[in-house]
Protein backbone atom coordinates (compact mmCIF):
# COMPACT_ATOMS: atom_id res chain seq x y z
CA UNK A 1 0.00 0.00 0.00
CA UNK A 2 1.14 3.54 -0.74
CA UNK A 3 2.57 5.40 2.22
CA UNK A 4 3.38 9.02 2.92
CA UNK A 5 6.31 10.07 0.79
CA UNK A 6 8.71 12.77 1.89
CA UNK A 7 11.50 14.30 -0.11
CA UNK A 8 14.31 14.76 0.16
CA UNK A 9 15.28 12.23 2.83
CA UNK A 10 18.40 14.17 3.75
CA UNK A 11 19.26 17.82 3.25
CA UNK A 12 22.29 19.84 4.22
CA UNK A 13 22.04 23.62 4.15
CA UNK A 14 24.14 26.50 5.35
CA UNK A 15 22.97 29.11 7.82
CA UNK A 16 20.72 31.77 6.32
CA UNK A 17 19.86 29.57 3.33
CA UNK A 18 16.36 28.40 2.46
CA UNK A 19 15.00 24.87 2.29
CA UNK A 20 11.85 23.33 0.88
CA UNK A 21 10.57 20.01 2.14
CA UNK A 22 7.92 18.11 0.23
CA UNK A 23 5.24 15.71 1.38
CA UNK A 24 3.00 13.48 -0.70
CA UNK A 25 0.13 12.14 1.41
CA UNK A 26 -1.60 8.83 1.04
CA UNK A 27 -4.13 9.06 -1.84
CA UNK A 28 -7.56 10.29 -0.75
CA UNK A 29 -6.26 11.53 2.60
CA UNK A 30 -7.61 15.01 3.25
CA UNK A 31 -5.34 16.22 6.05
CA UNK A 32 -1.59 16.80 6.21
CA UNK A 33 0.47 17.51 9.32
CA UNK A 34 4.04 18.68 9.76
CA UNK A 35 6.16 17.88 12.80
CA UNK A 36 9.69 18.84 13.84
CA UNK A 37 11.77 16.56 16.04
CA UNK A 38 15.06 17.76 17.46
CA UNK A 39 17.69 15.36 18.86
CA UNK A 40 16.33 13.55 21.90
CA UNK A 41 13.03 15.45 21.71
CA UNK A 42 9.45 14.43 21.12
CA UNK A 43 7.89 15.35 17.77
CA UNK A 44 6.59 18.93 17.94
CA UNK A 45 3.57 19.89 15.90
CA UNK A 46 4.14 22.70 13.42
CA UNK A 47 1.10 23.07 11.21
CA UNK A 48 -1.71 21.13 9.56
CA UNK A 49 -3.95 21.47 6.52
CA UNK A 50 -7.43 20.08 5.95
CA UNK A 51 -8.72 20.13 2.40
CA UNK A 52 -5.96 22.55 1.41
CA UNK A 53 -6.84 25.08 4.09
CA UNK A 54 -4.69 25.66 7.16
CA UNK A 55 -6.35 23.76 9.97
CA UNK A 56 -4.17 24.23 13.03
CA UNK A 57 -0.93 25.92 13.86
CA UNK A 58 1.62 24.98 16.47
CA UNK A 59 5.05 26.25 17.35
CA UNK A 60 6.05 27.10 13.81
CA UNK A 61 8.58 29.94 13.50
CA UNK A 62 7.65 32.94 11.39
CA UNK A 63 10.55 32.00 9.10
CA UNK A 64 8.66 28.87 8.13
CA UNK A 65 5.63 28.68 5.90
CA UNK A 66 3.68 25.82 4.44
CA UNK A 67 0.92 25.16 2.00
CA UNK A 68 -1.10 22.34 0.55
CA UNK A 69 -1.59 22.25 -3.19
CA UNK A 70 -4.52 21.21 -5.36
CA UNK A 71 -3.11 17.70 -5.71
CA UNK A 72 -2.93 17.54 -1.86
CA UNK A 73 0.82 17.44 -1.66
CA UNK A 74 2.31 19.87 0.83
CA UNK A 75 5.51 21.85 1.07
CA UNK A 76 7.24 23.29 4.11
CA UNK A 77 9.36 26.30 3.25
CA UNK A 78 12.06 27.33 5.66
CA UNK A 79 14.01 30.55 5.27
CA UNK A 80 16.95 32.17 7.07
CA UNK A 81 17.93 28.79 8.39
CA UNK A 82 19.53 28.62 11.81
CA UNK A 83 21.67 25.91 13.38
CA UNK A 84 18.75 25.13 15.70
CA UNK A 85 16.57 24.17 12.75
CA UNK A 86 18.60 20.99 12.37
CA UNK A 87 16.08 18.26 13.04
CA UNK A 88 13.97 15.49 11.62
CA UNK A 89 10.87 16.81 9.90
CA UNK A 90 7.94 14.46 9.63
CA UNK A 91 4.89 14.76 7.50
CA UNK A 92 1.76 12.76 8.24
CA UNK A 93 -1.60 12.37 6.57
CA UNK A 94 -5.01 11.19 7.64
CA UNK A 95 -8.55 10.89 6.38
CA UNK A 96 -11.64 12.24 8.08
CA UNK A 97 -12.13 14.28 11.22
CA UNK A 98 -13.72 11.91 13.72
CA UNK A 99 -10.77 9.67 14.45
CA UNK A 100 -7.17 10.72 14.00
CA UNK A 101 -5.35 7.72 12.60
CA UNK A 102 -2.35 9.45 11.11
CA UNK A 103 0.24 7.84 8.88
CA UNK A 104 3.72 9.29 9.07
CA UNK A 105 6.40 9.48 6.44
CA UNK A 106 10.00 8.47 7.00
CA UNK A 107 11.01 12.05 7.57
CA UNK A 108 13.50 14.51 6.15
CA UNK A 109 16.69 14.98 8.12
CA UNK A 110 17.75 18.60 7.81
CA UNK A 111 21.23 19.58 8.87
CA UNK A 112 22.13 23.25 9.00
CA UNK A 113 25.85 23.97 9.05
CA UNK B 1 -7.08 17.92 25.12
CA UNK B 2 -6.65 16.00 28.38
CA UNK B 3 -3.19 15.58 29.86
CA UNK B 4 -1.74 12.09 30.12
CA UNK B 5 0.82 10.59 32.49
CA UNK B 6 2.99 7.62 31.58
CA UNK B 7 6.03 5.94 33.15
CA UNK B 8 9.25 7.30 31.75
CA UNK B 9 10.68 3.92 30.91
CA UNK B 10 9.98 0.21 31.12
CA UNK B 11 11.87 -2.99 30.38
CA UNK B 12 10.20 -6.08 29.04
CA UNK B 13 11.40 -9.61 28.34
CA UNK B 14 11.15 -10.86 24.78
CA UNK B 15 8.14 -13.14 24.31
CA UNK B 16 6.37 -11.80 27.36
CA UNK B 17 3.40 -9.47 27.45
CA UNK B 18 4.18 -5.79 27.89
CA UNK B 19 1.61 -3.77 29.83
CA UNK B 20 1.95 -0.02 29.37
CA UNK B 21 -0.17 2.13 31.71
CA UNK B 22 -1.48 5.61 31.04
CA UNK B 23 -3.37 7.95 33.34
CA UNK B 24 -5.77 10.48 31.86
CA UNK B 25 -7.89 11.46 34.84
CA UNK B 26 -9.26 14.65 33.23
CA UNK B 27 -10.50 12.94 30.07
CA UNK B 28 -13.81 14.19 28.69
CA UNK B 29 -16.64 12.09 27.34
CA UNK B 30 -15.89 12.92 23.71
CA UNK B 31 -12.16 12.28 23.88
CA UNK B 32 -10.54 9.23 22.37
CA UNK B 33 -7.47 7.49 23.76
CA UNK B 34 -4.81 6.89 21.11
CA UNK B 35 -1.56 4.97 21.26
CA UNK B 36 1.29 5.63 18.90
CA UNK B 37 4.86 4.48 19.02
CA UNK B 38 8.09 5.73 17.56
CA UNK B 39 10.93 3.39 16.78
CA UNK B 40 14.24 5.21 16.77
CA UNK B 41 14.42 7.88 14.04
CA UNK B 42 11.34 6.55 12.26
CA UNK B 43 8.03 8.33 11.91
CA UNK B 44 5.51 7.67 14.67
CA UNK B 45 3.25 4.69 14.03
CA UNK B 46 -0.40 4.35 14.96
CA UNK B 47 -1.13 1.37 17.18
CA UNK B 48 -4.72 1.52 18.40
CA UNK B 49 -7.42 3.83 19.70
CA UNK B 50 -10.55 3.57 21.81
CA UNK B 51 -13.36 5.60 23.32
CA UNK B 52 -15.03 3.47 25.99
CA UNK B 53 -14.75 -0.17 25.11
CA UNK B 54 -11.68 -2.35 25.10
CA UNK B 55 -10.17 -2.75 21.67
CA UNK B 56 -7.91 -5.30 20.02
CA UNK B 57 -6.15 -5.38 16.70
CA UNK B 58 -3.26 -7.24 15.16
CA UNK B 59 -0.72 -5.15 17.04
CA UNK B 60 -2.09 -4.73 20.54
CA UNK B 61 -5.00 -4.58 22.95
CA UNK B 62 -6.29 -1.47 24.68
CA UNK B 63 -7.98 -1.78 28.04
CA UNK B 64 -9.85 1.32 29.23
CA UNK B 65 -11.13 1.47 32.81
CA UNK B 66 -14.83 1.92 33.34
CA UNK B 67 -14.39 5.50 34.57
CA UNK B 68 -12.08 6.14 31.57
CA UNK B 69 -9.48 7.77 33.78
CA UNK B 70 -6.76 5.32 32.83
CA UNK B 71 -5.89 2.78 30.20
CA UNK B 72 -3.37 0.05 29.50
CA UNK B 73 -1.80 -0.89 26.20
CA UNK B 74 -0.95 -4.55 26.01
CA UNK B 75 1.61 -5.95 23.58
CA UNK B 76 0.82 -9.66 23.90
CA UNK B 77 4.19 -11.11 22.88
CA UNK B 78 6.87 -8.46 22.85
CA UNK B 79 9.67 -8.78 20.31
CA UNK B 80 12.94 -6.91 20.03
CA UNK B 81 11.36 -4.86 17.23
CA UNK B 82 8.84 -3.50 19.74
CA UNK B 83 11.59 -1.45 21.38
CA UNK B 84 10.32 2.10 20.96
CA UNK B 85 8.85 5.14 22.69
CA UNK B 86 5.14 4.62 23.26
CA UNK B 87 2.85 7.62 23.43
CA UNK B 88 -0.58 7.69 25.00
CA UNK B 89 -2.55 10.62 23.56
CA UNK B 90 -6.01 11.84 24.42
CA UNK B 91 -7.74 13.93 21.82
CA UNK B 92 -11.25 15.19 21.29
CA UNK B 93 -13.12 13.66 18.37
CA UNK B 94 -13.62 15.72 15.27
CA UNK B 95 -11.73 18.70 16.61
CA UNK B 96 -10.99 21.60 14.30
CA UNK B 97 -7.54 21.76 15.86
CA UNK B 98 -6.84 18.27 14.81
CA UNK B 99 -3.21 17.76 15.75
CA UNK B 100 -1.77 14.92 17.77
CA UNK B 101 0.40 16.16 20.63
CA UNK B 102 3.35 13.93 21.49
CA UNK B 103 5.00 14.14 24.86
CA UNK B 104 5.82 12.21 28.01
CA UNK B 105 5.89 8.79 26.40
CA UNK B 106 7.24 5.54 27.82
CA UNK B 107 10.58 4.33 26.52
CA UNK B 108 10.18 0.55 26.24
CA UNK B 109 13.22 -1.67 25.95
CA UNK B 110 12.55 -5.27 25.03
CA UNK B 111 15.39 -7.49 26.19
CA UNK B 112 16.33 -10.95 24.93
PDB file of C-alpha atoms in Angstrom, chain B residues 35-106:
ATOM      1  CA  UNK B  35      -1.563   4.970  21.264  1.00  0.00           C
ATOM      2  CA  UNK B  36       1.286   5.633  18.902  1.00  0.00           C
ATOM      3  CA  UNK B  37       4.856   4.480  19.021  1.00  0.00           C
ATOM      4  CA  UNK B  38       8.091   5.726  17.562  1.00  0.00           C
ATOM      5  CA  UNK B  39      10.927   3.390  16.780  1.00  0.00           C
ATOM      6  CA  UNK B  40      14.245   5.213  16.774  1.00  0.00           C
ATOM      7  CA  UNK B  41      14.419   7.880  14.044  1.00  0.00           C
ATOM      8  CA  UNK B  42      11.342   6.550  12.264  1.00  0.00           C
ATOM      9  CA  UNK B  43       8.032   8.331  11.913  1.00  0.00           C
ATOM     10  CA  UNK B  44       5.506   7.667  14.673  1.00  0.00           C
ATOM     11  CA  UNK B  45       3.249   4.690  14.030  1.00  0.00           C
ATOM     12  CA  UNK B  46      -0.401   4.354  14.956  1.00  0.00           C
ATOM     13  CA  UNK B  47      -1.134   1.373  17.178  1.00  0.00           C
ATOM     14  CA  UNK B  48      -4.716   1.518  18.395  1.00  0.00           C
ATOM     15  CA  UNK B  49      -7.418   3.830  19.697  1.00  0.00           C
ATOM     16  CA  UNK B  50     -10.551   3.568  21.811  1.00  0.00           C
ATOM     17  CA  UNK B  51     -13.357   5.597  23.316  1.00  0.00           C
ATOM     18  CA  UNK B  52     -15.034   3.472  25.993  1.00  0.00           C
ATOM     19  CA  UNK B  53     -14.749  -0.173  25.106  1.00  0.00           C
ATOM     20  CA  UNK B  54     -11.680  -2.347  25.104  1.00  0.00           C
ATOM     21  CA  UNK B  55     -10.174  -2.747  21.670  1.00  0.00           C
ATOM     22  CA  UNK B  56      -7.911  -5.300  20.023  1.00  0.00           C
ATOM     23  CA  UNK B  57      -6.152  -5.376  16.698  1.00  0.00           C
ATOM     24  CA  UNK B  58      -3.255  -7.240  15.165  1.00  0.00           C
ATOM     25  CA  UNK B  59      -0.722  -5.146  17.040  1.00  0.00           C
ATOM     26  CA  UNK B  60      -2.094  -4.730  20.540  1.00  0.00           C
ATOM     27  CA  UNK B  61      -4.997  -4.577  22.952  1.00  0.00           C
ATOM     28  CA  UNK B  62      -6.291  -1.469  24.677  1.00  0.00           C
ATOM     29  CA  UNK B  63      -7.976  -1.778  28.041  1.00  0.00           C
ATOM     30  CA  UNK B  64      -9.851   1.319  29.232  1.00  0.00           C
ATOM     31  CA  UNK B  65     -11.132   1.471  32.807  1.00  0.00           C
ATOM     32  CA  UNK B  66     -14.834   1.925  33.336  1.00  0.00           C
ATOM     33  CA  UNK B  67     -14.385   5.504  34.566  1.00  0.00           C
ATOM     34  CA  UNK B  68     -12.077   6.139  31.567  1.00  0.00           C
ATOM     35  CA  UNK B  69      -9.475   7.775  33.780  1.00  0.00           C
ATOM     36  CA  UNK B  70      -6.756   5.324  32.832  1.00  0.00           C
ATOM     37  CA  UNK B  71      -5.894   2.782  30.198  1.00  0.00           C
ATOM     38  CA  UNK B  72      -3.373   0.045  29.496  1.00  0.00           C
ATOM     39  CA  UNK B  73      -1.799  -0.885  26.200  1.00  0.00           C
ATOM     40  CA  UNK B  74      -0.946  -4.553  26.005  1.00  0.00           C
ATOM     41  CA  UNK B  75       1.608  -5.947  23.581  1.00  0.00           C
ATOM     42  CA  UNK B  76       0.822  -9.658  23.900  1.00  0.00           C
ATOM     43  CA  UNK B  77       4.188 -11.115  22.881  1.00  0.00           C
ATOM     44  CA  UNK B  78       6.871  -8.458  22.848  1.00  0.00           C
ATOM     45  CA  UNK B  79       9.668  -8.785  20.306  1.00  0.00           C
ATOM     46  CA  UNK B  80      12.944  -6.915  20.026  1.00  0.00           C
ATOM     47  CA  UNK B  81      11.356  -4.858  17.233  1.00  0.00           C
ATOM     48  CA  UNK B  82       8.841  -3.499  19.738  1.00  0.00           C
ATOM     49  CA  UNK B  83      11.592  -1.447  21.384  1.00  0.00           C
ATOM     50  CA  UNK B  84      10.324   2.104  20.957  1.00  0.00           C
ATOM     51  CA  UNK B  85       8.855   5.140  22.688  1.00  0.00           C
ATOM     52  CA  UNK B  86       5.143   4.615  23.259  1.00  0.00           C
ATOM     53  CA  UNK B  87       2.847   7.618  23.429  1.00  0.00           C
ATOM     54  CA  UNK B  88      -0.582   7.693  25.003  1.00  0.00           C
ATOM     55  CA  UNK B  89      -2.552  10.619  23.563  1.00  0.00           C
ATOM     56  CA  UNK B  90      -6.007  11.841  24.421  1.00  0.00           C
ATOM     57  CA  UNK B  91      -7.741  13.932  21.817  1.00  0.00           C
ATOM     58  CA  UNK B  92     -11.254  15.188  21.294  1.00  0.00           C
ATOM     59  CA  UNK B  93     -13.120  13.662  18.373  1.00  0.00           C
ATOM     60  CA  UNK B  94     -13.621  15.724  15.267  1.00  0.00           C
ATOM     61  CA  UNK B  95     -11.730  18.703  16.611  1.00  0.00           C
ATOM     62  CA  UNK B  96     -10.993  21.600  14.297  1.00  0.00           C
ATOM     63  CA  UNK B  97      -7.544  21.763  15.858  1.00  0.00           C
ATOM     64  CA  UNK B  98      -6.839  18.269  14.812  1.00  0.00           C
ATOM     65  CA  UNK B  99      -3.212  17.756  15.750  1.00  0.00           C
ATOM     66  CA  UNK B 100      -1.767  14.917  17.773  1.00  0.00           C
ATOM     67  CA  UNK B 101       0.401  16.156  20.629  1.00  0.00           C
ATOM     68  CA  UNK B 102       3.345  13.925  21.486  1.00  0.00           C
ATOM     69  CA  UNK B 103       5.003  14.136  24.865  1.00  0.00           C
ATOM     70  CA  UNK B 104       5.824  12.210  28.013  1.00  0.00           C
ATOM     71  CA  UNK B 105       5.893   8.790  26.395  1.00  0.00           C
ATOM     72  CA  UNK B 106       7.243   5.545  27.816  1.00  0.00           C
TER      73      UNK B 106
END
